[in-house]
């Protein structure tokens, strides 16, 4: 068992070797990214040569404006793509949370409030008059419905009137 263990000096030596290799790889990566950046800048931003005449300066300004417009279009397109992907990510997060089922809705407390306190909470200092809700209701008088005594009289007559197809039609017309 003791022959499998590594001595601290050996472990320290291996650790320093690994760190040295990682440092070299990081430096090489930084150098490569710097070279890529320089080549990209040379490609996209050539050296500026200022012309001497006014007409050539105007042409140069027009070219620069066209390039700015193209870059603005690309930037807008990219921002739209980013916003869409952000929205998709949020939707997917919500779906994942729903699928996990760990989201618990808090229990809501029942609050007893009178109409006055509710209006005061909504309107603030504007509401000072207590409100009687029944005072504004309309008074409705109940009408006593007097039934026709003739309709109650002879039931045979009603049956004969409503008999047959014509009678059924009358029955539906009177109900409607």
Coordinates of C-alpha atoms in Angstrom, one line a residue:
X1 CA 0.0 0.0 0.0
X2 CA 2.8 2.4 0.8
X3 CA 4.5 1.9 -2.6
X4 CA 1.4 3.2 -4.4
X5 CA 1.5 6.6 -2.5
X6 CA 3.4 9.4 -4.0
X7 CA 5.9 11.4 -2.1
X8 CA 5.2 15.1 -1.6
X9 CA 8.2 16.2 -3.5
X10 CA 7.2 14.0 -6.5
X11 CA 3.6 15.4 -6.3
X12 CA 5.0 19.0 -6.1
X13 CA 7.2 18.4 -9.1
X14 CA 4.4 16.9 -11.3
X15 CA 2.1 19.8 -10.3
X16 CA 4.7 22.4 -11.3
X17 CA 5.2 20.6 -14.7
X18 CA 1.4 20.6 -15.3
X19 CA 1.1 24.3 -14.4
X20 CA 4.1 25.1 -16.7
X21 CA 2.4 23.3 -19.6
X22 CA -0.9 25.0 -18.9
X23 CA 0.8 28.4 -18.8
X24 CA 2.5 27.8 -22.2
X25 CA -0.9 26.7 -23.7
X26 CA -2.5 29.9 -22.4
X27 CA 0.2 32.1 -23.8
X28 CA -0.1 30.4 -27.2
X29 CA -3.8 30.9 -27.1
X30 CA -3.5 34.6 -26.2
X31 CA -1.0 35.0 -29.0
X32 CA -3.3 33.3 -31.5
X33 CA -6.3 35.5 -30.5
X34 CA -4.2 38.6 -30.8
X35 CA -3.0 37.6 -34.3
X36 CA -6.7 36.9 -35.3
X37 CA -7.7 40.2 -34.0
X38 CA -5.0 42.1 -35.9
X39 CA -5.8 40.2 -39.1
X40 CA -9.5 40.9 -38.7
X41 CA -8.9 44.6 -38.1
X42 CA -6.6 44.8 -41.1
X43 CA -9.3 43.1 -43.2
X44 CA -12.3 45.2 -42.0
X45 CA -10.6 48.5 -41.3
X46 CA -8.0 49.3 -44.0
X47 CA -5.6 52.1 -43.5
X48 CA -7.2 55.5 -43.9
X49 CA -5.8 57.5 -46.8
X50 CA -7.2 61.0 -46.8
X51 CA -7.6 62.4 -50.3
X52 CA -6.6 66.0 -51.0
X53 CA -9.6 67.2 -53.1
X54 CA -13.0 68.0 -51.7
X55 CA -14.8 65.7 -54.2
X56 CA -12.7 62.7 -53.1
X57 CA -13.4 63.5 -49.4
X58 CA -17.2 63.6 -50.1
X59 CA -16.9 60.2 -51.9
X60 CA -15.0 58.8 -48.9
X61 CA -17.7 60.1 -46.5
X62 CA -20.4 58.5 -48.7
X63 CA -18.6 55.2 -48.6
X64 CA -18.2 55.4 -44.8
X65 CA -21.9 56.2 -44.4
X66 CA -22.8 53.1 -46.5
X67 CA -20.6 50.9 -44.4
X68 CA -22.1 52.4 -41.2
X69 CA -25.6 51.6 -42.5
X70 CA -24.6 48.0 -43.3
X71 CA -23.1 47.6 -39.8
X72 CA -26.2 49.1 -38.2
X73 CA -28.4 46.6 -40.1
X74 CA -26.2 43.7 -39.0
X75 CA -26.3 45.0 -35.4
X76 CA -30.1 45.3 -35.4
X77 CA -30.5 41.8 -36.9
X78 CA -28.1 40.3 -34.2
X79 CA -30.0 42.1 -31.4
X80 CA -33.3 40.7 -32.6
X81 CA -31.8 37.2 -32.8
X82 CA -30.4 37.6 -29.3
X83 CA -33.7 38.9 -27.9
X84 CA -35.6 36.0 -29.5
X85 CA -33.1 33.5 -28.1
X86 CA -33.4 35.1 -24.7
X87 CA -37.2 34.7 -24.8
X88 CA -36.9 31.1 -25.8
X89 CA -34.4 30.5 -23.0
X90 CA -36.9 32.0 -20.5
X91 CA -39.8 29.9 -21.9
X92 CA -37.7 26.8 -21.6
X93 CA -36.7 27.6 -18.1
X94 CA -40.3 28.0 -17.2
X95 CA -41.2 24.7 -18.8
X96 CA -38.4 23.0 -17.0
X97 CA -39.6 24.4 -13.7
X98 CA -43.1 23.3 -14.5
X99 CA -41.9 19.8 -15.3
X100 CA -39.9 19.5 -12.1
X101 CA -42.9 20.4 -10.2
X102 CA -40.9 22.0 -7.3
X103 CA -42.6 25.3 -7.6
X104 CA -45.1 25.8 -4.8
X105 CA -47.7 28.4 -4.9
X106 CA -47.9 30.2 -1.6
X107 CA -51.1 30.0 0.3
X108 CA -53.1 33.2 0.1
X109 CA -54.5 34.7 3.3
X110 CA -58.1 35.6 3.5
X111 CA -58.5 39.3 4.2
X112 CA -61.7 40.7 5.5
X113 CA -62.2 44.3 4.3
X114 CA -65.3 46.5 4.3
X115 CA -66.2 48.4 1.2
X116 CA -65.0 51.6 2.8
X117 CA -61.6 50.3 3.7
X118 CA -61.2 48.8 0.3
X119 CA -62.0 52.1 -1.4
X120 CA -59.7 53.9 0.9
X121 CA -56.9 51.4 0.1
X122 CA -57.5 51.9 -3.6
X123 CA -58.2 55.7 -3.7
X124 CA -56.0 56.8 -0.8
X125 CA -56.8 60.1 0.7
X126 CA -59.4 61.0 -2.0
X127 CA -61.9 58.7 -0.3
X128 CA -63.3 60.3 2.9
X129 CA -67.1 59.7 2.6
X130 CA -68.4 56.4 3.9
X131 CA -70.4 54.7 1.2
X132 CA -73.7 53.0 1.8
X133 CA -74.1 50.6 -1.0
X134 CA -77.8 50.0 -0.4
X135 CA -78.7 53.7 -0.6
X136 CA -78.0 53.9 -4.3
X137 CA -80.1 50.9 -5.2
X138 CA -83.3 51.4 -7.2
X139 CA -86.6 50.7 -5.5
X140 CA -88.6 48.1 -7.4
X141 CA -92.2 47.5 -6.7
X142 CA -93.4 43.9 -7.1
X143 CA -96.3 43.7 -9.6
X144 CA -99.0 41.2 -8.8
X145 CA -99.7 39.2 -11.8
X146 CA -103.4 38.6 -12.3
X147 CA -104.1 35.5 -14.3
X148 CA -106.8 35.5 -16.8
X149 CA -109.7 33.6 -15.5
X150 CA -110.9 32.7 -19.0
X151 CA -107.7 30.8 -19.8
X152 CA -108.2 28.6 -16.7
X153 CA -111.9 28.0 -17.5
X154 CA -112.4 25.2 -20.1
X155 CA -109.4 23.0 -20.6
X156 CA -111.0 21.2 -23.5
X157 CA -111.1 24.3 -25.6
X158 CA -107.3 24.9 -25.1
X159 CA -106.5 21.4 -26.1
X160 CA -108.7 21.6 -29.3
X161 CA -107.1 24.9 -30.2
X162 CA -103.6 23.5 -29.9
X163 CA -104.3 20.2 -31.5
X164 CA -102.7 19.3 -34.8
X165 CA -99.7 20.9 -36.5
X166 CA -101.4 24.3 -36.6
X167 CA -101.9 24.1 -32.8
X168 CA -98.3 23.3 -32.1
X169 CA -97.2 26.2 -34.2
X170 CA -99.5 28.4 -32.1
X171 CA -98.0 26.9 -29.0
X172 CA -94.5 27.8 -30.0
X173 CA -95.5 31.3 -31.2
X174 CA -97.1 32.2 -27.9
X175 CA -94.2 30.9 -25.8
X176 CA -91.6 32.8 -27.9

